[in-house]
Tab-separated table of C-alpha atoms and ligand atoms in Angstrom:
chain	number	residue	atom	x	y	z
A	9	UNK	CA	0.000	0.000	0.000
A	10	UNK	CA	0.985	3.641	-0.283
A	11	UNK	CA	1.596	4.979	3.229
A	12	UNK	CA	1.466	8.703	3.906
A	13	UNK	CA	1.535	10.427	7.312
A	14	UNK	CA	-1.866	10.800	8.997
A	15	UNK	CA	-1.398	13.167	11.895
A	16	UNK	CA	-3.821	13.664	14.779
A	17	UNK	CA	-2.527	16.203	17.283
A	18	UNK	CA	0.743	14.999	18.695
A	19	UNK	CA	0.575	11.522	17.196
A	20	UNK	CA	0.938	10.164	13.734
A	21	UNK	CA	-1.462	7.304	13.033
A	22	UNK	CA	0.601	5.774	10.252
A	23	UNK	CA	4.216	4.627	10.034
A	24	UNK	CA	6.358	3.755	7.059
A	25	UNK	CA	8.262	0.452	7.095
A	26	UNK	CA	11.083	1.555	4.791
A	27	UNK	CA	11.368	4.959	6.452
A	28	UNK	CA	11.590	3.482	9.946
A	29	UNK	CA	14.202	1.000	8.633
A	30	UNK	CA	16.152	3.996	7.319
A	31	UNK	CA	15.867	5.670	10.731
A	32	UNK	CA	17.249	2.561	12.432
A	33	UNK	CA	20.008	2.290	9.803
A	34	UNK	CA	21.134	5.861	10.452
A	35	UNK	CA	21.310	5.200	14.183
A	36	UNK	CA	23.284	2.001	13.606
A	37	UNK	CA	25.693	3.905	11.340
A	38	UNK	CA	26.201	6.565	14.006
A	39	UNK	CA	27.037	4.004	16.686
A	40	UNK	CA	29.440	2.189	14.361
A	41	UNK	CA	31.134	5.484	13.446
A	42	UNK	CA	31.995	5.992	17.127
A	43	UNK	CA	33.912	2.690	17.307
A	44	UNK	CA	33.601	-0.152	19.788
A	45	UNK	CA	32.775	0.544	23.406
A	46	UNK	CA	35.490	-1.269	25.309
A	47	UNK	CA	34.189	-3.573	28.029
A	48	UNK	CA	30.646	-2.744	26.988
A	49	UNK	CA	27.657	-4.967	27.774
A	50	UNK	CA	27.383	-8.387	26.142
A	51	UNK	CA	23.932	-9.698	27.030
A	52	UNK	CA	21.276	-7.070	27.371
A	53	UNK	CA	17.590	-6.868	28.223
A	54	UNK	CA	15.927	-3.626	27.108
A	55	UNK	CA	12.450	-2.967	28.501
A	56	UNK	CA	10.805	-0.386	26.215
A	57	UNK	CA	13.104	-1.242	23.309
A	58	UNK	CA	11.157	-0.167	20.241
A	59	UNK	CA	11.348	3.644	20.099
A	60	UNK	CA	13.131	6.626	21.656
A	61	UNK	CA	15.813	6.079	24.280
A	62	UNK	CA	15.132	2.345	24.608
A	63	UNK	CA	15.661	1.700	20.898
A	64	UNK	CA	18.815	3.822	21.001
A	65	UNK	CA	19.990	1.735	23.987
A	66	UNK	CA	19.380	-1.488	22.096
A	67	UNK	CA	21.208	-0.202	19.014
A	68	UNK	CA	24.144	1.087	21.085
A	69	UNK	CA	24.507	-2.205	22.971
A	70	UNK	CA	24.315	-4.276	19.794
A	71	UNK	CA	26.370	-2.236	17.366
A	72	UNK	CA	28.683	-0.523	19.865
A	73	UNK	CA	29.450	-3.593	21.908
A	74	UNK	CA	28.380	-6.654	19.876
A	75	UNK	CA	25.772	-7.423	22.522
A	76	UNK	CA	23.026	-9.998	22.230
A	77	UNK	CA	19.784	-8.157	22.939
A	78	UNK	CA	16.300	-9.082	24.053
A	79	UNK	CA	13.838	-6.237	23.535
A	80	UNK	CA	10.466	-5.912	25.254
A	81	UNK	CA	7.867	-3.474	23.925
A	82	UNK	CA	4.155	-2.960	23.382
A	83	UNK	CA	3.437	-2.294	19.717
A	84	UNK	CA	0.752	-2.952	17.145
A	85	UNK	CA	1.840	-5.472	14.512
A	86	UNK	CA	1.259	-4.726	10.860
A	87	UNK	CA	-1.731	-6.333	9.136
A	88	UNK	CA	-2.842	-6.244	5.502
A	89	UNK	CA	-3.994	-2.685	4.755
A	90	UNK	CA	-3.095	-1.560	8.266
A	91	UNK	CA	0.454	-0.375	8.905
A	92	UNK	CA	2.001	-1.422	12.201
A	93	UNK	CA	3.204	1.135	14.734
A	94	UNK	CA	6.608	2.755	14.290
A	95	UNK	CA	8.005	0.703	17.152
A	96	UNK	CA	6.899	-2.491	15.418
A	97	UNK	CA	8.671	-1.577	12.193
A	98	UNK	CA	11.717	-0.270	14.102
A	99	UNK	CA	12.014	-3.600	15.868
A	100	UNK	CA	11.649	-5.543	12.619
A	101	UNK	CA	14.402	-3.412	11.070
A	102	UNK	CA	16.594	-3.666	14.139
A	103	UNK	CA	16.359	-7.456	14.275
A	104	UNK	CA	17.074	-7.737	10.591
A	105	UNK	CA	20.110	-5.466	10.749
A	106	UNK	CA	21.409	-7.146	13.926
A	107	UNK	CA	21.017	-10.622	12.460
A	108	UNK	CA	22.832	-9.568	9.291
A	109	UNK	CA	25.674	-8.394	11.514
A	110	UNK	CA	25.747	-11.811	13.200
A	111	UNK	CA	24.198	-10.545	16.438
A	112	UNK	CA	21.545	-12.326	18.489
A	113	UNK	CA	18.320	-10.307	18.719
A	114	UNK	CA	14.916	-11.458	19.909
A	115	UNK	CA	11.860	-9.512	20.975
A	116	UNK	CA	8.756	-9.862	23.119
A	117	UNK	CA	5.669	-7.829	22.251
A	118	UNK	CA	3.409	-7.476	25.276
A	119	UNK	CA	2.647	-5.573	28.456
A	120	UNK	CA	5.925	-5.191	30.345
A	121	UNK	CA	3.980	-4.307	33.503
A	122	UNK	CA	2.447	-7.780	33.594
A	123	UNK	CA	3.847	-10.815	35.405
A	124	UNK	CA	3.302	-12.829	32.248
A	125	UNK	CA	5.719	-10.801	30.110
A	126	UNK	CA	8.322	-10.848	32.887
A	127	UNK	CA	8.027	-14.655	32.915
A	128	UNK	CA	8.397	-14.769	29.124
A	129	UNK	CA	11.519	-12.621	29.258
A	130	UNK	CA	13.040	-14.790	31.989
A	131	UNK	CA	12.301	-17.965	30.014
A	132	UNK	CA	13.893	-16.484	26.884
A	133	UNK	CA	17.006	-15.348	28.777
A	134	UNK	CA	17.352	-18.813	30.342
A	135	UNK	CA	16.879	-20.543	27.032
A	136	UNK	CA	19.194	-18.412	24.895
A	137	UNK	CA	21.517	-16.257	26.986
A	138	UNK	CA	21.683	-17.822	30.451
A	139	UNK	CA	22.081	-14.450	32.141
A	140	UNK	CA	22.099	-10.749	31.220
A	141	UNK	CA	24.700	-8.184	32.314
A	142	UNK	CA	22.662	-5.056	31.569
A	143	UNK	CA	18.970	-4.275	32.043
A	144	UNK	CA	17.771	-1.007	30.514
A	145	UNK	CA	14.405	0.207	31.780
A	146	UNK	CA	12.958	2.723	29.310
A	147	UNK	CA	9.185	2.491	29.468
A	148	UNK	CA	7.009	5.514	28.797
A	149	UNK	CA	3.323	4.740	29.086
A	150	UNK	CA	0.089	6.547	29.910
A	151	UNK	CA	-1.306	3.591	31.869
A	152	UNK	CA	-0.410	0.513	33.871
A	153	UNK	CA	-2.502	-2.346	35.113
A	154	UNK	CA	-0.934	-3.287	38.415
A	155	UNK	CA	0.073	-6.951	38.289
A	156	UNK	CA	-0.691	-7.618	41.967
A	157	UNK	CA	-3.862	-5.583	42.565
A	158	UNK	CA	-5.352	-5.566	39.062
A	159	UNK	CA	-6.005	-1.813	39.408
A	160	UNK	CA	-5.708	0.125	36.132
A	161	UNK	CA	-3.714	3.299	36.822
A	162	UNK	CA	-3.761	6.208	34.374
A	163	UNK	CA	-1.018	8.814	34.572
A	164	UNK	CA	-1.734	12.526	34.174
A	165	UNK	CA	0.460	15.459	33.170
A	166	UNK	CA	-0.614	18.166	35.599
A	167	UNK	CA	0.841	20.758	37.934
A	168	UNK	CA	0.368	20.001	41.609
A	169	UNK	CA	-0.797	23.013	43.567
A	170	UNK	CA	-1.645	25.845	41.181
A	171	UNK	CA	-2.854	26.222	37.621
A	172	UNK	CA	0.057	26.661	35.211
A	173	UNK	CA	-0.178	29.089	32.327
A	174	UNK	CA	2.549	29.426	29.751
A	175	UNK	CA	3.241	29.386	26.047
A	176	UNK	CA	2.848	26.249	24.023
A	177	UNK	CA	3.130	25.485	20.348
A	178	UNK	CA	1.079	23.552	17.855
A	179	UNK	CA	4.187	22.360	16.067
A	180	UNK	CA	2.347	21.310	12.911
A	181	UNK	CA	0.620	24.633	12.409
A	182	UNK	CA	3.490	26.685	13.848
A	183	UNK	CA	1.109	28.569	16.113
A	184	UNK	CA	2.026	29.690	19.617
A	185	UNK	CA	-0.742	30.154	22.154
A	186	UNK	CA	-1.155	30.337	25.903
A	187	UNK	CA	-2.204	27.195	27.635
A	188	UNK	CA	-3.572	26.921	31.170
A	189	UNK	CA	-3.403	23.566	32.837
A	190	UNK	CA	-5.416	22.977	35.970
A	191	UNK	CA	-3.680	21.334	38.924
A	192	UNK	CA	-4.448	17.846	40.171
A	193	UNK	CA	-7.853	17.366	41.684
A	194	UNK	CA	-6.687	14.972	44.351
A	195	UNK	CA	-3.710	13.007	45.574
A	196	UNK	CA	-5.001	10.164	43.402
A	197	UNK	CA	-3.671	11.879	40.271
A	198	UNK	CA	-0.203	11.958	41.817
A	199	UNK	CA	-0.416	8.381	43.113
A	200	UNK	CA	-1.641	7.064	39.778
A	201	UNK	CA	1.152	8.806	37.862
A	202	UNK	CA	3.714	7.404	40.294
A	203	UNK	CA	2.168	3.944	39.866
A	204	UNK	CA	2.631	4.184	36.080
A	205	UNK	CA	5.933	6.043	35.663
A	206	UNK	CA	7.613	5.592	39.059
A	207	UNK	CA	10.068	2.907	40.091
A	208	UNK	CA	7.862	0.061	41.302
A	209	UNK	CA	7.770	-1.841	38.036
A	210	UNK	CA	11.527	-1.437	37.546
A	211	UNK	CA	11.934	-2.983	41.029
A	212	UNK	CA	9.535	-5.822	40.177
A	213	UNK	CA	11.586	-6.596	37.073
A	214	UNK	CA	14.889	-6.652	38.947
A	215	UNK	CA	13.431	-8.707	41.813
A	216	UNK	CA	12.032	-11.285	39.447
A	217	UNK	CA	15.116	-11.450	37.240
A	218	UNK	CA	17.265	-11.914	40.326
A	219	UNK	CA	15.025	-14.581	41.843
A	220	UNK	CA	15.222	-16.487	38.549
A	221	UNK	CA	19.038	-16.277	38.650
A	222	UNK	CA	19.263	-14.620	35.241
A	223	UNK	CA	21.314	-11.598	36.350
A	224	UNK	CA	25.070	-11.973	35.847
A	225	UNK	CA	27.668	-11.083	38.446
A	226	UNK	CA	28.421	-7.354	38.070
A	227	UNK	CA	25.073	-6.669	36.394
A	228	UNK	CA	24.116	-3.055	35.725
A	229	UNK	CA	20.647	-1.617	35.375
A	230	UNK	CA	19.734	1.864	34.213
A	231	UNK	CA	16.481	3.837	33.911
A	232	UNK	CA	15.935	7.287	32.417
A	233	UNK	CA	14.814	10.525	33.999
A	234	UNK	CA	14.459	14.195	33.138
A	235	UNK	CA	14.829	17.512	34.949
A	236	UNK	CA	14.772	20.347	32.397
A	237	UNK	CA	14.583	24.106	32.830
A	238	UNK	CA	12.699	26.070	35.454
A	239	UNK	CA	10.125	27.206	32.939
A	240	UNK	CA	8.818	23.640	32.591
A	241	UNK	CA	9.077	22.821	36.322
A	242	UNK	CA	5.362	23.348	37.056
A	243	UNK	CA	4.312	20.869	34.357
A	244	UNK	CA	7.314	18.562	34.487
A	245	UNK	CA	9.702	18.282	37.391
A	246	UNK	CA	7.380	19.752	40.040
A	247	UNK	CA	4.287	18.259	38.420
A	248	UNK	CA	2.803	14.779	38.602
A	249	UNK	CA	5.388	13.301	36.208
A	250	UNK	CA	8.174	14.827	38.320
A	251	UNK	CA	6.802	13.034	41.374
A	252	UNK	CA	6.989	9.795	39.407
A	253	UNK	CA	10.599	10.605	38.449
A	254	UNK	CA	11.402	11.283	42.129
A	255	UNK	CA	10.033	7.826	42.877
A	256	UNK	CA	12.055	6.264	40.037
A	257	UNK	CA	15.218	7.940	41.317
A	258	UNK	CA	14.480	6.825	44.891
A	259	UNK	CA	14.412	3.230	43.620
A	260	UNK	CA	18.164	3.317	42.872
A	261	UNK	CA	19.362	2.670	46.443
A	262	UNK	CA	16.718	-0.041	46.833
A	263	UNK	CA	18.007	-1.824	43.737
A	264	UNK	CA	21.613	-1.308	44.816
A	265	UNK	CA	20.828	-3.208	48.032
A	266	UNK	CA	19.080	-5.911	46.072
A	267	UNK	CA	22.011	-6.285	43.665
A	268	UNK	CA	24.818	-5.979	46.229
A	269	UNK	CA	25.471	-9.714	46.517
A	270	UNK	CA	25.814	-9.892	42.721
A	271	UNK	CA	28.218	-6.920	42.730
A	272	UNK	CA	25.547	-5.245	40.665
A	273	UNK	CA	24.667	-1.590	40.472
A	274	UNK	CA	21.697	0.501	39.393
A	275	UNK	CA	21.593	3.988	37.935
A	276	UNK	CA	19.203	6.644	36.824
A	277	UNK	CA	20.525	8.696	33.944
A	278	UNK	CA	19.068	12.162	33.480
A	279	UNK	CA	18.793	12.617	29.732
A	280	UNK	CA	18.275	15.566	27.447
A	281	UNK	CA	14.884	16.759	26.182
A	282	UNK	CA	14.292	15.163	22.807
A	283	UNK	CA	11.540	14.713	20.296
A	284	UNK	CA	9.959	11.338	21.009
A	285	UNK	CA	6.402	10.093	20.934
A	286	UNK	CA	6.202	10.663	24.681
A	287	UNK	CA	7.670	14.175	24.874
A	288	UNK	CA	5.449	15.447	22.029
A	289	UNK	CA	2.477	14.804	24.302
A	290	UNK	CA	3.589	17.155	27.083
A	291	UNK	CA	2.246	20.734	26.804
A	292	UNK	CA	4.874	23.531	26.734
A	293	UNK	CA	7.738	21.056	26.201
A	294	UNK	CA	7.708	21.016	22.333
A	295	UNK	CA	8.225	24.814	22.231
A	296	UNK	CA	11.062	24.520	24.724
A	297	UNK	CA	12.624	21.710	22.655
A	298	UNK	CA	12.411	23.682	19.410
A	299	UNK	CA	14.184	26.660	21.041
A	300	UNK	CA	16.704	24.365	22.716
A	301	UNK	CA	17.504	22.640	19.416
A	302	UNK	CA	18.100	26.016	17.773
A	303	UNK	CA	20.554	27.094	20.472
A	304	UNK	CA	22.345	23.742	20.740
A	305	UNK	CA	22.670	23.376	16.964
A	306	UNK	CA	24.127	26.879	16.686
A	307	UNK	CA	26.652	26.013	19.367
A	308	UNK	CA	27.475	22.698	17.656
A	309	UNK	CA	26.449	20.661	20.719
A	310	UNK	CA	23.099	19.262	19.593
A	311	UNK	CA	22.462	15.575	20.273
A	312	UNK	CA	19.633	13.228	19.324
A	313	UNK	CA	18.593	10.066	21.172
A	314	UNK	CA	21.331	7.926	19.653
A	315	UNK	CA	24.096	10.455	20.394
A	316	UNK	CA	22.843	10.721	23.984
A	317	UNK	CA	22.800	7.000	24.603
A	318	UNK	CA	26.083	6.296	22.825
A	319	UNK	CA	27.679	8.921	25.108
A	320	UNK	CA	25.949	7.452	28.159
A	321	UNK	CA	27.387	4.022	27.421
A	322	UNK	CA	30.859	5.070	26.212
A	323	UNK	CA	31.542	7.946	28.612
A	324	UNK	CA	29.533	7.101	31.707
A	325	UNK	CA	28.481	3.459	32.111
A	326	UNK	CA	31.397	1.607	30.510
A	327	UNK	CA	34.529	3.664	31.086
A	328	UNK	CA	36.027	1.097	33.450
A	329	UNK	CA	35.485	3.453	36.414
A	330	UNK	CA	32.330	4.299	38.347
A	331	UNK	CA	30.508	7.176	36.624
A	332	UNK	CA	30.414	10.620	38.217
A	333	UNK	CA	27.070	11.237	39.910
A	334	UNK	CA	25.328	14.451	40.908
A	335	UNK	CA	24.423	15.320	44.499
A	336	UNK	CA	21.277	13.200	44.165
A	337	UNK	CA	23.194	10.161	42.902
A	338	UNK	CA	22.214	10.492	39.237
A	339	UNK	CA	24.230	10.213	36.024
A	340	UNK	CA	23.879	13.406	33.977
A	341	UNK	CA	23.929	13.350	30.191
A	342	UNK	CA	21.729	16.448	30.148
A	343	UNK	CA	24.901	18.392	30.979
A	344	UNK	CA	25.000	20.165	27.618
A	345	UNK	CA	21.288	21.049	27.721
A	346	UNK	CA	21.651	22.476	31.213
A	347	UNK	CA	24.785	24.516	30.490
A	348	UNK	CA	24.298	28.063	31.757
A	349	UNK	CA	24.920	29.740	28.410
A	350	UNK	CA	22.440	27.395	26.684
A	351	UNK	CA	19.721	27.948	29.259
A	352	UNK	CA	20.239	31.726	29.285
A	353	UNK	CA	19.765	31.906	25.524
A	354	UNK	CA	16.727	29.648	25.553
A	355	UNK	CA	15.156	31.779	28.298
A	356	UNK	CA	15.681	34.924	26.218
A	357	UNK	CA	14.159	33.316	23.139
A	358	UNK	CA	11.263	32.014	25.204
A	359	UNK	CA	10.282	35.557	26.156
A	360	UNK	CA	10.461	36.681	22.528
A	361	UNK	CA	8.756	33.716	20.841
A	362	UNK	CA	5.565	34.471	18.912
A	363	UNK	CA	3.764	32.788	16.043
A	364	UNK	CA	5.219	35.422	13.716
A	365	UNK	CA	8.893	34.885	14.598
A	366	UNK	CA	8.704	31.166	15.411
A	367	UNK	CA	10.292	29.863	12.187
A	368	UNK	CA	13.124	32.349	12.521
A	369	UNK	CA	14.077	32.126	16.189
A	370	UNK	CA	13.361	28.456	16.845
A	371	UNK	CA	14.166	25.150	15.204
A	372	UNK	CA	10.492	24.300	14.774
A	373	UNK	CA	11.335	22.957	11.311
A	374	UNK	CA	13.862	20.592	12.892
A	375	UNK	CA	11.280	19.590	15.498
A	376	UNK	CA	8.736	18.748	12.823
A	377	UNK	CA	11.291	16.872	10.788
A	378	UNK	CA	12.304	14.745	13.770
A	379	UNK	CA	8.676	14.142	14.664
A	380	UNK	CA	8.052	12.742	11.188
A	381	UNK	CA	11.276	10.730	11.350
A	382	UNK	CA	9.879	8.950	14.420
A	383	UNK	CA	7.249	7.440	12.122
A	384	UNK	CA	9.573	6.852	9.186
A	385	UNK	CA	8.576	9.917	7.170
A	386	UNK	CA	10.605	12.796	5.680
A	387	UNK	CA	13.592	10.710	4.620
A	388	UNK	CA	14.810	11.974	1.253
A	389	UNK	CA	15.914	8.533	0.079
A	390	UNK	CA	12.499	6.901	0.636
A	391	UNK	CA	9.831	7.117	-2.064
A	392	UNK	CA	6.567	7.822	-0.254
A	393	UNK	CA	4.537	7.680	-3.470
A	394	UNK	CA	5.605	4.097	-4.097
A	395	UNK	CA	3.735	1.000	-3.089
A	396	UNK	CA	5.320	-0.627	-0.062
A	397	UNK	CA	4.715	-3.905	1.722
A	398	UNK	CA	3.050	-2.935	4.982
A	399	UNK	CA	2.980	-6.464	6.379
A	400	UNK	CA	6.440	-6.649	7.871
A	401	UNK	CA	7.152	-9.229	10.561
A	402	UNK	CA	9.484	-8.888	13.503
A	403	UNK	CA	11.535	-11.997	12.669
A	404	UNK	CA	11.668	-13.448	16.210
A	405	UNK	CA	7.928	-12.977	16.815
A	406	UNK	CA	5.770	-15.566	15.164
A	407	UNK	CA	2.690	-13.875	13.703
B	506	LIG	P1	9.030	6.389	23.833
B	506	LIG	O1	7.562	6.639	23.848
B	506	LIG	O2	9.795	6.693	22.599
B	506	LIG	O3	9.306	4.820	24.176
B	506	LIG	C1	8.544	4.111	25.094
B	506	LIG	C2	8.813	2.615	24.987
B	506	LIG	O4	8.043	1.966	25.992
B	506	LIG	C3	8.403	1.981	23.648
B	506	LIG	O5	9.333	0.964	23.314
B	506	LIG	C4	7.052	1.323	23.986
B	506	LIG	O6	6.712	0.215	23.161
B	506	LIG	C5	7.329	0.883	25.400
B	506	LIG	N1	6.129	0.637	26.187
B	506	LIG	C6	5.167	1.528	26.576
B	506	LIG	N2	4.231	0.881	27.327
B	506	LIG	C7	4.622	-0.416	27.414
B	506	LIG	C8	4.101	-1.572	28.064
B	506	LIG	N3	2.986	-1.535	28.792
B	506	LIG	N4	4.773	-2.738	27.899
B	506	LIG	C9	5.898	-2.821	27.159
B	506	LIG	N5	6.455	-1.762	26.556
B	506	LIG	C10	5.828	-0.575	26.679
B	506	LIG	O7	9.616	7.141	25.112
B	506	LIG	P2	11.001	7.852	25.448
B	506	LIG	O8	10.835	9.313	25.295
B	506	LIG	O9	12.142	7.156	24.828
B	506	LIG	O10	11.028	7.607	27.030
B	506	LIG	C11	11.752	6.557	27.645
B	506	LIG	C12	12.184	7.020	29.024
B	506	LIG	O11	13.062	8.146	28.870
B	506	LIG	C13	11.012	7.503	29.901
B	506	LIG	O12	11.259	7.128	31.232
B	506	LIG	C14	11.090	9.015	29.746
B	506	LIG	O13	10.526	9.697	30.838
B	506	LIG	C15	12.612	9.199	29.699
B	506	LIG	N6	13.079	10.491	29.177
B	506	LIG	C16	12.568	11.038	28.021
B	506	LIG	C17	13.002	12.269	27.572
B	506	LIG	C18	12.487	12.898	26.309
B	506	LIG	O14	12.718	14.097	26.102
B	506	LIG	N7	11.836	12.164	25.445
B	506	LIG	C19	14.047	13.025	28.315
B	506	LIG	C20	14.590	12.314	29.436
B	506	LIG	C21	14.089	11.109	29.857
């Protein structure tokens, strides 16, 4: 079928199999261009492996360190006349490219929050890898059915005590407007967001992997967090999602205790703001990102997901020494984003930004381009008028 982008708000309903394969290929090429990561991971489980930071983690482990990877994700497979989700096609392309390079790669498509998928992952590790030496936890989800209580928790993106009004952008139309977001109605909003995006599920994974004896001596585990600038604090770091990130970060010492007898260690890495399916959904953030991209590109310090994760692995996690941590015990690869000169310029642009000057003072064009890249569109070497086979399988998943 001929697949064109069909955009609804901050999501794109269609994805292009050849375009997503091109996106994966470019990320693989970047990792290869940086050379091998010495003493990198060899057997890796990535939870949330199909898009964004998780996919970049899988690609970095495989192509930067020749690692065997098992990827867990929740994606819609392709069916005749119905394209699969981007993460489905990404995973198909990843497996194909990894296998061609002689690397083991298998995937599990299902709800990572469930006990069932944890059991499947453990069985697959036992069967094929024995143990894993790195577990990357990179889920971003709006909901979680709790595996013990059966309660369905829905996360919300809200400020906590006061309404928050600031600029936001419709990045497709290029229109800036004011948005007011009402604060949480009750503690339940906070608790539900923590239940979905906090650290409990990460802990469940590590507990179950350990109990099944599938974690290698010296195992590492890492999850991803965000801080960002003061102007997004009310909606991000001091909002409901920030409370969930606090909870995720507070899980690190708990996991360190759990992993101590395996000489294992857990980390949270604070990453840079980037265009992903999840960040596009947060009000205010896309305008901040498009100004940030402008400033960081001008300074020659821009990074995408793959550059971030390659640097995390090569310069933080696998240097042979323990990584430097901030005063709250976190790895920081948002160091370039948070540089004083960068933040000062973004703050100035933020004040100035209007619909009229948006194209000029921000990188909204780059934002849009990256948004479409997430779904396999806007690649100059892909013919979007041509018929393409939408029914692409992830090789390790039997249809
Ligand atoms: P994303 O939306 O690109 O990826 C989410 C992944 O989770 C996908 O592989 C998806 O299939 C998987 N997933 C979602 N629900 C699932 C479920 N129930 N079972 C199995 N898999 C499921 O998200 P992104 O942006 O890469 O986020 C990953 C982590 O990085 C999150 O913790 C996020 O808060 C964090 N982060 C994101 C930043 C950004 O600017 N995008 C910045 C810093 C941190």
